[in-house]
Short mmCIF file of C-alpha atoms in Angstrom, two decimals:
data_model
loop_
_atom_site.label_atom_id
_atom_site.label_comp_id
_atom_site.label_asym_id
_atom_site.label_seq_id
_atom_site.Cartn_x
_atom_site.Cartn_y
_atom_site.Cartn_z
CA MET A 27 27.51 -12.64 21.05
CA GLU A 28 26.56 -10.54 18.04
CA GLN A 29 23.47 -11.58 16.10
CA THR A 30 23.92 -12.49 12.47
CA GLN A 31 21.62 -11.02 9.84
CA GLU A 32 19.91 -14.43 9.55
CA ASN A 33 18.78 -14.68 13.18
CA ARG A 34 17.76 -11.05 13.76
CA THR A 35 14.07 -10.20 13.99
CA ARG A 36 12.89 -8.99 10.57
CA VAL A 37 10.73 -5.84 10.61
CA LEU A 38 8.79 -4.78 7.53
CA VAL A 39 8.83 -0.99 7.09
CA VAL A 40 5.86 0.47 5.20
CA ASP A 41 5.81 4.26 4.80
CA ASP A 42 5.31 6.42 1.72
CA GLN A 43 7.50 9.25 3.04
CA TYR A 44 11.02 8.31 1.97
CA LEU A 45 12.91 10.21 4.67
CA ILE A 46 10.74 8.80 7.44
CA ALA A 47 11.05 5.29 6.01
CA MET A 48 14.84 5.56 5.85
CA ASP A 49 14.93 6.97 9.38
CA LEU A 50 12.94 3.94 10.56
CA VAL A 51 15.35 1.62 8.73
CA CYS A 52 18.33 3.29 10.46
CA MET A 53 16.64 3.14 13.86
CA LEU A 54 15.86 -0.56 13.41
CA GLU A 55 19.45 -1.31 12.47
CA GLN A 56 20.72 0.61 15.51
CA LEU A 57 18.37 -1.43 17.72
CA GLY A 58 19.63 -4.73 16.28
CA TYR A 59 16.68 -5.55 14.02
CA SER A 60 16.82 -6.53 10.36
CA PRO A 61 14.71 -4.07 8.31
CA VAL A 62 12.67 -5.42 5.41
CA GLY A 63 11.84 -2.84 2.73
CA PRO A 64 10.97 -0.05 2.97
CA ALA A 65 7.80 -0.26 0.93
CA ALA A 66 6.03 2.94 -0.14
CA SER A 67 2.69 1.61 -1.42
CA VAL A 68 0.16 -1.10 -0.69
CA ALA A 69 1.24 -3.08 -3.76
CA GLU A 70 4.93 -2.76 -2.88
CA ALA A 71 4.28 -3.74 0.75
CA LEU A 72 2.32 -6.85 -0.24
CA ALA A 73 4.98 -7.87 -2.78
CA THR A 74 7.81 -7.29 -0.28
CA LEU A 75 5.99 -9.29 2.38
CA ALA A 76 5.36 -12.17 -0.05
CA ARG A 77 8.96 -12.16 -1.27
CA ASP A 78 10.90 -11.50 1.94
CA GLY A 79 8.53 -12.25 4.81
CA ALA A 80 8.72 -10.49 8.17
CA ASP A 81 8.42 -11.17 11.88
CA LEU A 82 6.98 -7.75 12.79
CA ALA A 83 5.85 -4.67 10.86
CA LEU A 84 5.77 -0.88 11.11
CA LEU A 85 2.86 0.38 9.03
CA ASP A 86 1.89 3.92 8.05
CA GLU A 87 -1.91 4.19 8.03
CA THR A 88 -2.13 5.99 4.70
CA LEU A 89 0.15 5.30 1.73
CA ALA A 90 0.02 7.95 -1.01
CA GLY A 91 -3.63 8.61 -0.23
CA GLU A 92 -4.49 4.90 -0.13
CA SER A 93 -5.54 3.05 3.03
CA ALA A 94 -2.99 0.56 4.36
CA LEU A 95 -5.86 -1.77 5.32
CA PRO A 96 -4.98 -4.48 2.74
CA VAL A 97 -1.48 -4.68 4.23
CA ALA A 98 -2.84 -4.79 7.80
CA MET A 99 -5.24 -7.58 6.80
CA ARG A 100 -2.44 -9.62 5.20
CA LEU A 101 -0.25 -9.15 8.28
CA GLN A 102 -3.12 -10.28 10.51
CA GLU A 103 -3.79 -13.32 8.28
CA GLN A 104 -0.13 -14.33 8.56
CA GLY A 105 -0.02 -13.75 12.32
CA ILE A 106 2.54 -10.95 12.00
CA PRO A 107 2.19 -8.35 14.77
CA PHE A 108 2.27 -4.77 13.55
CA VAL A 109 2.14 -1.24 14.86
CA VAL A 110 0.64 1.71 13.03
CA VAL A 111 3.15 4.57 12.80
CA SER A 112 1.26 7.79 12.22
CA GLY A 113 1.30 11.52 12.69
CA HIS A 114 -2.18 11.14 14.23
CA VAL A 115 -2.81 9.97 17.79
CA ARG A 116 -6.12 8.42 16.76
CA SER A 117 -6.87 6.37 13.67
CA ILE A 118 -8.04 8.37 10.68
CA SER A 119 -9.46 5.16 9.23
CA GLY A 120 -12.97 4.00 9.92
CA ASN A 121 -11.74 0.41 9.92
CA PRO A 122 -11.78 -1.48 13.26
CA LEU A 123 -8.54 -3.35 12.47
CA LEU A 124 -6.57 -0.13 12.04
CA GLN A 125 -8.41 1.59 14.90
CA ALA A 126 -7.58 -1.24 17.33
CA ALA A 127 -3.93 -1.55 16.31
CA ARG A 128 -1.13 -0.47 18.60
CA ARG A 129 0.00 3.03 17.54
CA LEU A 130 3.21 5.01 17.60
CA GLU A 131 2.98 8.72 16.96
CA LYS A 132 5.58 10.37 14.73
CA PRO A 133 8.21 11.56 15.34
CA LEU A 134 9.63 8.45 17.01
CA THR A 135 12.47 8.01 19.44
CA ASN A 136 14.71 4.96 19.60
CA LYS A 137 13.45 4.29 23.13
CA ARG A 138 9.74 4.32 22.21
CA LEU A 139 10.39 2.22 19.11
CA ALA A 140 12.48 -0.30 21.08
CA GLU A 141 9.81 -0.63 23.79
CA THR A 142 7.03 -1.12 21.24
CA LEU A 143 8.96 -3.68 19.20
CA MET A 144 9.74 -5.62 22.36
CA LEU A 145 6.02 -5.75 23.19
CA LEU A 146 5.24 -6.93 19.65
CA ARG A 147 7.95 -9.61 19.83
CA ASP A 148 6.63 -10.83 23.17
CA ALA A 149 3.08 -10.95 21.78
CA ARG A 150 4.27 -13.13 18.92
CA LYS A 151 5.79 -15.78 21.21
#
């Protein structure tokens, strides 16, 4: 049975690099998720989250030179599991919340993204 848009897991995409964000959106759709966004800044991510909600999130650590920490904190407050998607294996932030977060190194593959999202979904249950 095919999932309808309404009952698919919603994944917030937060990345300031347009091509990467759109690639993530396409990958999510191919994997059967419902992308929310993408959002390219902290303000846009917070507004999108408030307006549309999300079940999970993919979060770039730095958005146009600004730390994504406010977004990570809001996600944590709302109990929304997230993964930091970054070109860096280790956190470039000095913040414990971003340092402790599950990480996916760019570039991503569908397989790695699918495995990570499954872990996040299971953690949310």
